[in-house]
Coordinates of C-alpha atoms in Angstrom, one line a residue:
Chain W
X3 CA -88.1 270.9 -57.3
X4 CA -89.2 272.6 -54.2
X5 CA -91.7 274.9 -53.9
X6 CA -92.3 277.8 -51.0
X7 CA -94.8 280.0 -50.5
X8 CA -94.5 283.8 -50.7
X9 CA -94.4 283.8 -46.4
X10 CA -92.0 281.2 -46.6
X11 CA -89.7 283.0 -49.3
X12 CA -89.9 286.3 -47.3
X13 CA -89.2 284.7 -44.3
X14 CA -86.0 284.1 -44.9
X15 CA -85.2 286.5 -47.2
X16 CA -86.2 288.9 -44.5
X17 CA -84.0 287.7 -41.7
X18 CA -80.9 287.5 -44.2
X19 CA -81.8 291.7 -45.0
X20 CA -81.9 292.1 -41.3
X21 CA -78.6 290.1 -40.3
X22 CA -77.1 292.2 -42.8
X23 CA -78.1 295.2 -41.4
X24 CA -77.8 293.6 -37.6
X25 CA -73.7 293.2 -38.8
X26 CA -72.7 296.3 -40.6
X27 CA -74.8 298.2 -37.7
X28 CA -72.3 296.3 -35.5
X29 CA -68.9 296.8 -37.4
X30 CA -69.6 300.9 -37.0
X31 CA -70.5 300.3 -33.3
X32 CA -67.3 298.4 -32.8
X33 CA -64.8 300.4 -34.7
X34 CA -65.6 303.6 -33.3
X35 CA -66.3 302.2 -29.5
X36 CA -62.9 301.3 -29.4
X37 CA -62.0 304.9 -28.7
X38 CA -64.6 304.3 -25.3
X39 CA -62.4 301.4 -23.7
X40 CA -59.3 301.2 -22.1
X41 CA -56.2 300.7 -24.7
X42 CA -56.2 297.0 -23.1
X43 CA -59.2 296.2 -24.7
X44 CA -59.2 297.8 -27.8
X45 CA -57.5 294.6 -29.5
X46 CA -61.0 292.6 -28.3
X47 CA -63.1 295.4 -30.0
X48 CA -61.3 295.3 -33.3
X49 CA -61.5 291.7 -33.5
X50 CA -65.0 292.1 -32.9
X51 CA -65.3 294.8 -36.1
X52 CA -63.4 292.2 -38.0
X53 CA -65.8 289.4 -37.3
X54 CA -69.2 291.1 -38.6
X55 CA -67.6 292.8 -41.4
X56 CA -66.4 289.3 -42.5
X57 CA -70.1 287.9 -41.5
X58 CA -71.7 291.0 -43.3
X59 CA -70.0 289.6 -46.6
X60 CA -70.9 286.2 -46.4
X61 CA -75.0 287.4 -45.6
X62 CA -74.6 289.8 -48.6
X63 CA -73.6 286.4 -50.7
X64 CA -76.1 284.2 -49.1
X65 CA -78.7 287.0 -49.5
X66 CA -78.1 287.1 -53.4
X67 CA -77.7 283.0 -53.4
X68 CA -81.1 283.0 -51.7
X69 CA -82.8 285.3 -54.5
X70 CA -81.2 283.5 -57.4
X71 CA -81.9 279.6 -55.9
X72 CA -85.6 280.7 -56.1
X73 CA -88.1 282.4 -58.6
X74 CA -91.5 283.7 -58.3
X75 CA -93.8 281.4 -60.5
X76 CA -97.7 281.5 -61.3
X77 CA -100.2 281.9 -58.4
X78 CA -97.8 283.5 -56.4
X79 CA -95.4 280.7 -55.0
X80 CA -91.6 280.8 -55.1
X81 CA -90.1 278.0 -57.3
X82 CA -86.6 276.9 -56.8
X83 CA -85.0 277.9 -60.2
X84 CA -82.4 274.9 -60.3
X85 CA -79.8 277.3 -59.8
X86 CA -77.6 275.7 -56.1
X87 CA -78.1 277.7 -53.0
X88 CA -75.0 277.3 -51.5
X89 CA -74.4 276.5 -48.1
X90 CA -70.6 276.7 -48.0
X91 CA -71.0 280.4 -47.5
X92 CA -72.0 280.2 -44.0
X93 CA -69.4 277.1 -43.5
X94 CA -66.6 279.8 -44.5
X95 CA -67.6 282.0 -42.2
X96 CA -67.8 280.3 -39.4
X97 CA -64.4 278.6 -40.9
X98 CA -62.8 282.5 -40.4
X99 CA -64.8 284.1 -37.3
X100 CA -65.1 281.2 -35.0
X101 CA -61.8 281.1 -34.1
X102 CA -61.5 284.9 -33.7
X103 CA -65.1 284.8 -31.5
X104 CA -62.6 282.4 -29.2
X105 CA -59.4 285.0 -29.4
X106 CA -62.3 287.9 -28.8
X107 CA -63.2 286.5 -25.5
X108 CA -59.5 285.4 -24.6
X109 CA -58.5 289.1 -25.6
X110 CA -60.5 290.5 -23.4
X111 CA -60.3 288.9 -20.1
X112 CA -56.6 290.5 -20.8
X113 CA -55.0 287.4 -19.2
X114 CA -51.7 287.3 -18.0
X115 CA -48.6 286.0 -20.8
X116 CA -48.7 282.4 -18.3
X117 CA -52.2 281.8 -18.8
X118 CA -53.1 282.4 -21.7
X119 CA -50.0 280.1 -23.5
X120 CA -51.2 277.5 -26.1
X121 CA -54.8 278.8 -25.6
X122 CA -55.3 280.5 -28.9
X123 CA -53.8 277.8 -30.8
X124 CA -56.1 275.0 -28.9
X125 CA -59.2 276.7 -29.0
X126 CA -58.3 277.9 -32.9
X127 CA -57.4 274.0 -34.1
X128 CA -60.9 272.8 -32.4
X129 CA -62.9 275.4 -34.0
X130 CA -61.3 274.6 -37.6
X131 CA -62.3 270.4 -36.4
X132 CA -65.4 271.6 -35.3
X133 CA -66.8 273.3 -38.6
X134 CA -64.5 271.1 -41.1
X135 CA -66.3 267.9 -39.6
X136 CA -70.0 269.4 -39.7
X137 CA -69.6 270.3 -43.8
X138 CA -70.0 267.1 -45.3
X139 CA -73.3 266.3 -42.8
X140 CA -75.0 269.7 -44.3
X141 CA -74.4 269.0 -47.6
X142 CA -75.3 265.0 -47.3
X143 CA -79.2 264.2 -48.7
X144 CA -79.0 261.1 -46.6
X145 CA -79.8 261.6 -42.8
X146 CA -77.6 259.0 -41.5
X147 CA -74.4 260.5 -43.1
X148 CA -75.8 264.0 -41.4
X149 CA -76.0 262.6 -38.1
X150 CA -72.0 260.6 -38.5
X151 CA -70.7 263.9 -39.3
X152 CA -73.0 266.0 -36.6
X153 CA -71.7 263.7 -33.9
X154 CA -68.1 263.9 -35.3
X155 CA -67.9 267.5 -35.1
X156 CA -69.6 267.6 -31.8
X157 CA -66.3 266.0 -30.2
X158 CA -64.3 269.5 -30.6
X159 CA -67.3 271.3 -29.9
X160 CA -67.9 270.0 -26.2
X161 CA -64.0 270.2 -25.9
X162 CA -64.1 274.2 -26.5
X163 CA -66.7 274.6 -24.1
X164 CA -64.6 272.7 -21.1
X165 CA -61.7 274.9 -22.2
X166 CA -63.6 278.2 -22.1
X167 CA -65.7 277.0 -19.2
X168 CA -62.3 276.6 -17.1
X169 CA -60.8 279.5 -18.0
X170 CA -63.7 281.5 -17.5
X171 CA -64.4 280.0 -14.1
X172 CA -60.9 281.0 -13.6
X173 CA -61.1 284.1 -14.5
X174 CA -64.3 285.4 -12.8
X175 CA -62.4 284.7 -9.1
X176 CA -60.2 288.2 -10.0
X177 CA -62.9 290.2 -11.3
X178 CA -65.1 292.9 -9.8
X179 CA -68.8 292.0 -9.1
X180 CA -69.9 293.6 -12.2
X181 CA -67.7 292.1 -14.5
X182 CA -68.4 288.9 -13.0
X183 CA -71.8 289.1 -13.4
X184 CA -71.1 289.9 -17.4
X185 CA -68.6 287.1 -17.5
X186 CA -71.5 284.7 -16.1
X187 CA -73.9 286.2 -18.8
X188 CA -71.5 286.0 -22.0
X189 CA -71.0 282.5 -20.8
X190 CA -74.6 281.7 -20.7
X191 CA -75.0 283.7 -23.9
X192 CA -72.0 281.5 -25.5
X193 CA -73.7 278.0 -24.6
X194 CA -77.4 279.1 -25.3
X195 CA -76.0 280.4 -29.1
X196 CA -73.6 277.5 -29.4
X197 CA -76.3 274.6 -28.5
X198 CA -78.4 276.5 -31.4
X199 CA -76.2 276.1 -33.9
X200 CA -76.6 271.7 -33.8
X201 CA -80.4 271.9 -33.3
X202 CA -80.8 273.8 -36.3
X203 CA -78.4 271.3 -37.8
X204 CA -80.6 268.5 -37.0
X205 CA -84.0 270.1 -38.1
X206 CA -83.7 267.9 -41.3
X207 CA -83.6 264.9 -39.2
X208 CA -87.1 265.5 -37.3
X209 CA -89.2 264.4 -40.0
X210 CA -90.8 267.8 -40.5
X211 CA -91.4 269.1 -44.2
X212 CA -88.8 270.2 -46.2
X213 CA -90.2 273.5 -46.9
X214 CA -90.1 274.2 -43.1
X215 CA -86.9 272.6 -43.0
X216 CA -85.2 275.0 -45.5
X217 CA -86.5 277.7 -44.3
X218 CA -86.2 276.4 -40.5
X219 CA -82.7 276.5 -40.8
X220 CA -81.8 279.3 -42.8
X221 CA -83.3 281.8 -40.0
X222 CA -82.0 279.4 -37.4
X223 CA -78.6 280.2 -37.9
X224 CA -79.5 283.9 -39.1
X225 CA -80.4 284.1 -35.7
X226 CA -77.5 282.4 -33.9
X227 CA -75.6 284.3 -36.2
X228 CA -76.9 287.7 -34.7
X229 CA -76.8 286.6 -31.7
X230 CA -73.2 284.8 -31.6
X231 CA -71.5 287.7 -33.2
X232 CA -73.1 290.9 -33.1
X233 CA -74.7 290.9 -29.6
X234 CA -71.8 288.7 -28.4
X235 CA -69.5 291.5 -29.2
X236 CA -71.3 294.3 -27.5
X237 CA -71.1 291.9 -24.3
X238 CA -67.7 292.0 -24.6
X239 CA -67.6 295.6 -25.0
X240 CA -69.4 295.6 -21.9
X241 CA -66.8 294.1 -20.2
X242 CA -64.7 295.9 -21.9
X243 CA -66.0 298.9 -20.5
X244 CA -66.3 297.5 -16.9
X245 CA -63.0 296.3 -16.7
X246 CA -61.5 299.8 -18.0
X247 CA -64.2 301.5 -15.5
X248 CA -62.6 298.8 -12.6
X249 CA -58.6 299.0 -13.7
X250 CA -59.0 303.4 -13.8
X251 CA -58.1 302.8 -18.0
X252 CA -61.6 304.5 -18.9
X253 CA -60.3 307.7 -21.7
X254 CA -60.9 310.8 -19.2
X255 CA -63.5 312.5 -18.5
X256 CA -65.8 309.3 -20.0
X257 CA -67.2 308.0 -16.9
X258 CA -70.5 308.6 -15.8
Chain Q
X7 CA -103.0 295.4 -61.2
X8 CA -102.1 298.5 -59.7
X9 CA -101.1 302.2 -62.4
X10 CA -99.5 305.2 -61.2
X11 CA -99.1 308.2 -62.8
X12 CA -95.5 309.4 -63.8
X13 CA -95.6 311.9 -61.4
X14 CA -96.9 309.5 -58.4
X15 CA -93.9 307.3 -58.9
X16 CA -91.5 309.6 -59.7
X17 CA -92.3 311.5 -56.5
X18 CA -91.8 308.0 -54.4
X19 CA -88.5 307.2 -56.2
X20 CA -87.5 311.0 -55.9
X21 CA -87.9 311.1 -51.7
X22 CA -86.4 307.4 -51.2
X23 CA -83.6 308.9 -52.7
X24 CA -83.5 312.7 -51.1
X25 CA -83.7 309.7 -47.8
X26 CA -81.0 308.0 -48.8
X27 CA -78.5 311.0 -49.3
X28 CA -79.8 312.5 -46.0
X29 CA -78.8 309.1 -43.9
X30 CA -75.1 308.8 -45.5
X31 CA -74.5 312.8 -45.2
X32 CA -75.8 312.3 -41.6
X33 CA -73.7 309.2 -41.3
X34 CA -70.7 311.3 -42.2
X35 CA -71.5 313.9 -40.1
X36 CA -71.9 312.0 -36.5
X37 CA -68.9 309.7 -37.0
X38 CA -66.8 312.8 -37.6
X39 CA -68.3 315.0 -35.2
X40 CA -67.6 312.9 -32.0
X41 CA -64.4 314.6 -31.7
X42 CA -66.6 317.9 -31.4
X43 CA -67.3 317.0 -28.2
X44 CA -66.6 315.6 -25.0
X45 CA -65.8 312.0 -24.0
X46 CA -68.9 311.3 -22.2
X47 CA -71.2 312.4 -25.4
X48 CA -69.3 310.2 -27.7
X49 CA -70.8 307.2 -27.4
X50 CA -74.6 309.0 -28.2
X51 CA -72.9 310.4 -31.3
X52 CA -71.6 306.7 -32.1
X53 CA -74.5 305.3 -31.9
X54 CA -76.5 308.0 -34.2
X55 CA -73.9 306.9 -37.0
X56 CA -75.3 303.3 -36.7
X57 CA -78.4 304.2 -36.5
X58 CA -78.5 306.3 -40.0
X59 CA -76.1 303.3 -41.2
X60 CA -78.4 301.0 -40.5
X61 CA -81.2 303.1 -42.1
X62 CA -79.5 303.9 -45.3
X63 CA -78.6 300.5 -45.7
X64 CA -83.0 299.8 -45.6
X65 CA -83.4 303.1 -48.1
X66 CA -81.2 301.3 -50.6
X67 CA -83.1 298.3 -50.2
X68 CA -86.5 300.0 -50.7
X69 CA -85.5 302.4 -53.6
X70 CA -84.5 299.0 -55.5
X71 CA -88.0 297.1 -54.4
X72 CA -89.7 300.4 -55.4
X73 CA -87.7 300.0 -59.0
X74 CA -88.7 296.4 -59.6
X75 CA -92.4 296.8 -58.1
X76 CA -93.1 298.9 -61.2
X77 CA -92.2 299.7 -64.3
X78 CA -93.0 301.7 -67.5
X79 CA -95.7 300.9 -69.7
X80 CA -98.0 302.5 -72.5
X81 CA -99.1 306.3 -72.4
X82 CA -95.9 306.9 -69.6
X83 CA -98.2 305.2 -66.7
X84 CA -96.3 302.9 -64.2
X85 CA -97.8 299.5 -63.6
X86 CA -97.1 296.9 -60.7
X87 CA -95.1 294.6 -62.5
X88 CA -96.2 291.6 -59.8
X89 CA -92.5 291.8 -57.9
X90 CA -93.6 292.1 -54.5
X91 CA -92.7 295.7 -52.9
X92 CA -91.1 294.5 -49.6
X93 CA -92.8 296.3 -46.4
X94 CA -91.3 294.4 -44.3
X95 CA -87.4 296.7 -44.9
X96 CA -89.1 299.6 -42.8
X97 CA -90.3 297.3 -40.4
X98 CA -87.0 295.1 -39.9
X99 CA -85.2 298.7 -39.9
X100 CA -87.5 300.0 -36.8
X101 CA -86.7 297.3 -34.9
X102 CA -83.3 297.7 -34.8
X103 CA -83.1 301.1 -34.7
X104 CA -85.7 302.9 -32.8
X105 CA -84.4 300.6 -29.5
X106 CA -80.9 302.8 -30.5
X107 CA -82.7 306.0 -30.8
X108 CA -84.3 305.9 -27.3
X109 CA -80.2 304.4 -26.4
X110 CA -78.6 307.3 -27.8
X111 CA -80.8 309.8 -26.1
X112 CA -80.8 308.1 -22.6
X113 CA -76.5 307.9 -23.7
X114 CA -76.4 311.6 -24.4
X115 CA -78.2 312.4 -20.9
X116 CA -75.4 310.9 -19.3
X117 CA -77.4 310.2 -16.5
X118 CA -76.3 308.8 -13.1
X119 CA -76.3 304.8 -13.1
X120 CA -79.0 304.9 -10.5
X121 CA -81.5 306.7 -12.8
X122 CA -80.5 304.4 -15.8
X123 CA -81.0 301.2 -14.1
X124 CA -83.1 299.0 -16.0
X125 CA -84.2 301.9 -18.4
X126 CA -82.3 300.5 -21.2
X127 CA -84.7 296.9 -21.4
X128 CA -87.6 298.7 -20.7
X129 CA -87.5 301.0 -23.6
X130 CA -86.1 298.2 -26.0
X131 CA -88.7 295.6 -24.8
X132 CA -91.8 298.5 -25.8
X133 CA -89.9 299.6 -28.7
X134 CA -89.7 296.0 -30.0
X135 CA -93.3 295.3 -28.8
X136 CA -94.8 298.4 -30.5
X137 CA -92.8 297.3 -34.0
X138 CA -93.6 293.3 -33.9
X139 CA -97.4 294.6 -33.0
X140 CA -97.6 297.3 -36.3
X141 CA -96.3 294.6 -38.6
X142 CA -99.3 292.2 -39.1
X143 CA -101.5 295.4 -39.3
X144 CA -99.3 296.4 -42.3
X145 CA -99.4 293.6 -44.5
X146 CA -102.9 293.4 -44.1
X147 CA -105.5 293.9 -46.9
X148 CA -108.3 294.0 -44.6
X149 CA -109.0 297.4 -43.0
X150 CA -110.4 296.1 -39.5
X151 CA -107.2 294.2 -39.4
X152 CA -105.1 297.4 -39.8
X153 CA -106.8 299.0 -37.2
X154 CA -106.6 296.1 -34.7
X155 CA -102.7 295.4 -34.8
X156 CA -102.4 299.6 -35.1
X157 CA -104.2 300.1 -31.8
X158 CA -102.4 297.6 -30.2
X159 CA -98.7 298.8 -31.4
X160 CA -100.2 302.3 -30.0
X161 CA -99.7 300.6 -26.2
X162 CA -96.4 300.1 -26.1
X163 CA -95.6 303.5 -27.8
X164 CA -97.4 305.7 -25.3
X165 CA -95.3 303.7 -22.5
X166 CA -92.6 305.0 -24.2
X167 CA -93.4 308.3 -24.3
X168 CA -94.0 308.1 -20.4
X169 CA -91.3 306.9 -19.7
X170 CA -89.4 309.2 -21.6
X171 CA -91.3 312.4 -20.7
X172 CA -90.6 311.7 -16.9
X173 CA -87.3 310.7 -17.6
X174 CA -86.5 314.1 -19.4
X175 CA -88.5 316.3 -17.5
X176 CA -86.6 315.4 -14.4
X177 CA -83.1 315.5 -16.4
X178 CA -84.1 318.6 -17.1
X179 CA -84.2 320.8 -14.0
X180 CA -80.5 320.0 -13.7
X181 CA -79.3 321.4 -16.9
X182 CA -78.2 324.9 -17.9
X183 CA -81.0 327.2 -19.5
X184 CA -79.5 326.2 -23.1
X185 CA -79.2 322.5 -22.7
X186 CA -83.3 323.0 -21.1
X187 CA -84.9 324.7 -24.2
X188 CA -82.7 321.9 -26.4
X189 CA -84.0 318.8 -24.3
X190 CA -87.7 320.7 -24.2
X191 CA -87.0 320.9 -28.8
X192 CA -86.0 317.4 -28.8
X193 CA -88.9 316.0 -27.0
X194 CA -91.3 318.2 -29.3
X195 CA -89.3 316.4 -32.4
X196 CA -89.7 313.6 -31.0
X197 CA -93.3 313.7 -29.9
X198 CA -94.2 315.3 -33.5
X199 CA -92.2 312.7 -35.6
X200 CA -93.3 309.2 -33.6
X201 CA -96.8 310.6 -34.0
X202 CA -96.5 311.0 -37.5
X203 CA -96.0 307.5 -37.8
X204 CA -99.3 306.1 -36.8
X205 CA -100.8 308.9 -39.1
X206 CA -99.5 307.6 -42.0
X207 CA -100.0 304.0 -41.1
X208 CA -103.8 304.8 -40.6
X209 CA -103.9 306.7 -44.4
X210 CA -105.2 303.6 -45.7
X211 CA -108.2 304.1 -43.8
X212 CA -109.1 307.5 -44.8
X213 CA -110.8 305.9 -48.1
X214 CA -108.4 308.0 -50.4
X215 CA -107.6 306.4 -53.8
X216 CA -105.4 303.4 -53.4
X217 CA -102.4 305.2 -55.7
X218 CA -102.3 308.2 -53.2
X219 CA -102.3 306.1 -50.3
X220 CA -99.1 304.0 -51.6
X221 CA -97.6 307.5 -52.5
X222 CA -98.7 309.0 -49.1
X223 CA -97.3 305.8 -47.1
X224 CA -93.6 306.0 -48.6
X225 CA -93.5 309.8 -48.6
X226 CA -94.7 309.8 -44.9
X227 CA -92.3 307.1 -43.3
X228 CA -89.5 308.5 -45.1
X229 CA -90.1 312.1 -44.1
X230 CA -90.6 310.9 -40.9
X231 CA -87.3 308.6 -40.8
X232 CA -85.5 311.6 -41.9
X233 CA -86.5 313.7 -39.2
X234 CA -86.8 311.0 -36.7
X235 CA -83.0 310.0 -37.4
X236 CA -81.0 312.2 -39.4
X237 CA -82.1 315.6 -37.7
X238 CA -83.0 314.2 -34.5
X239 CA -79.2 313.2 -34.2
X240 CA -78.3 316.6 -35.1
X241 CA -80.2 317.6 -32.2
X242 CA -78.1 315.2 -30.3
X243 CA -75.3 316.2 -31.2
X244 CA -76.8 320.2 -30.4
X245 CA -77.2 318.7 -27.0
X246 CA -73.9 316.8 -26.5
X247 CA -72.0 320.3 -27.4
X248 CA -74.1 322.3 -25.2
X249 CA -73.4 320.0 -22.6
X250 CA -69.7 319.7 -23.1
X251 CA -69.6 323.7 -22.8
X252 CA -71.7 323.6 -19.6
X253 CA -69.2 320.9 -18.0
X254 CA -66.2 322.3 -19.4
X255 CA -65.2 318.9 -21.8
X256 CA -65.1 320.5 -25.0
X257 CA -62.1 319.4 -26.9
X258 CA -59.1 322.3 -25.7
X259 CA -59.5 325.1 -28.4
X260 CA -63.0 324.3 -29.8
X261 CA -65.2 326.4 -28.1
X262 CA -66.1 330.1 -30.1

């Protein structure tokens, strides 16, 4: 049975507390910023409340699996307690938000009826692949089976990026200079976030201990989580609110 | 094993409470009152919600630590029971909400985008710099070590309040008389409230009794996270109405 120490338990119960927070503190934001952004984008915004309330859930549920998978035992250590911390919960998630993080972005770039046909059910089938295929690898005990279904699910992985990478690229040429420049950086933000999500897949596979593992992997994604959802959205309410400010849609007397 | 006294813990219990109720009534308050003013304030209002969201959400957190850390025992004492009485809420809370506080007062300045530029990171990078820096101070046993990470979190704050002071005095000389003696009252709260902070982080140093100094430490960072977010929003909102009278945006048929 594995044993953490009191740093190690609080580490990661910690970063679930503050990912809860980090996504009900969003879902406000988003809801009532909607009312800040042209009616174009409000569609993007609400998608965006939708997303970390349905993240919020799942960290309440990991927060509680977390407490009862562990148990504090004599000189101060935390004991697992036998009872399964389940990892589906964040599989789930990402099973229900990942494809509306896609539709998000999609939604507000506000592309025209021609270019955006077939893209939401593309994007939506690969991000379904994507997460299916990396579930069995998380749950495996044996690294080889890990890395099959790591690679597997890397396949629809690379192929959203291309997708979004193209129509981004596309997209940028019509925009204003500030809204480029956000486009560039939710890109950047998307890949950097993304790419975390595999290496903190693979942290079993380095050979570190499996105390650092665990808990390396729990505030890994924690953090992606955070950062994929929660500060992803308020990019896009960025652009949201420089592509009102550039197309005059800003609610009057808003602007600055 | 530390014992306090029915009235030490009751008092605790009894203000994490009183803090809890304040944040939710506040909470109520700003996401309602944004219609109370005009467009351009909104988004300061907005963004008090979250912030008193996000802080109720830590209150209810620390009430239930507080419950488990002790419990009743013989002659109507309260012992530690040994569950750990997680510090590290506050500290999780402040870092996501004192880089919204500074937000939502720079938001309800509504200052040209040429005095704003790059204010935002600034303020969030110190506000995160002075938390991260208080934290290892806090969990310490060791009384030096206190002091140490204390003096260093003390940098980063007193940028802040440069920053801040220049930026309001100059905002300042272009506002009515009203909005002026409300901006000159909110940087008094704020000046008053931060610096209680430190005060009560250092009351383990003052060689008090170990009981009053846990009392003293939850009483002191709640008060202060009362009147640092909860009332310090109302004065936000003060401003944002003032200012919407001054530039004629209050909401047709609102103004007395």
């Amino acid at each position: 049975m594995l044993e953490l120490s009191s740093g190690q338990y609080f580490t990661v119960y910690n970063v679930l507390s503050f990912t809860i927070a980090s996504m009900f503190g969003a879902f406000i934001f988003f809801l009532g910023a909607r009312s800040q952004v042209g009616e174009k984008y409000r569609p993007a915004l609400l998608i965006s409340a939708v997303v970390v309330a349905i993240a919020g859930y799942h960290y309440f549920r990991i927060f509680d699996s977390w407490t009862h998978a562990y148990a504090l035992a004599d000189g101060g250590i935390y004991k697992a307690t036998g009872a399964v911390f389940n990892d589906a919960y964040r599989y789930v998630d990402w099973l229900l938000t990942v494809p509306l993080l896609l539709i998000e972005l999609v939604a507000v770039l506000a592309l025209a009826k021609s270019d955006r046909e077939g893209l939401f059910g593309k994007l939506a089938i690969a991000a379904f692949l994507m997460i299916a295929l990396g579930y069995p690898g998380e749950i495996a005990s044996d690294m080889t089976t890990r890395a099959i279904w790591g690679a597997l699910s890397t396949v629809p992985f690379v192929y959203i990026l291309y997708i979004l990478w193209g129509k981004l690229g596309k997209a940028m040429d019509a925009q204003t200079p500030q809204v480029r420049v956000l486009l560039r950086n939710i890109r950047l933000l998307l890949i950097a976030t993304w790419g975390f999500y595999p290496i903190t897949y693979m942290l079993p596979m380095f050979g570190i201990p499996p105390q650092s593992s665990v808990v390396g992997i729990q505030v890994g994604y924690a953090i992606s989580d955070v950062l994929a959802k929660a500060f992803y959205g308020v990019m896009i309410y960025w652009i949201a609110r420089a592509k009102s400010e550039a197309d005059g849609s800003l609610p009057a007397g808003s602007a600055h």
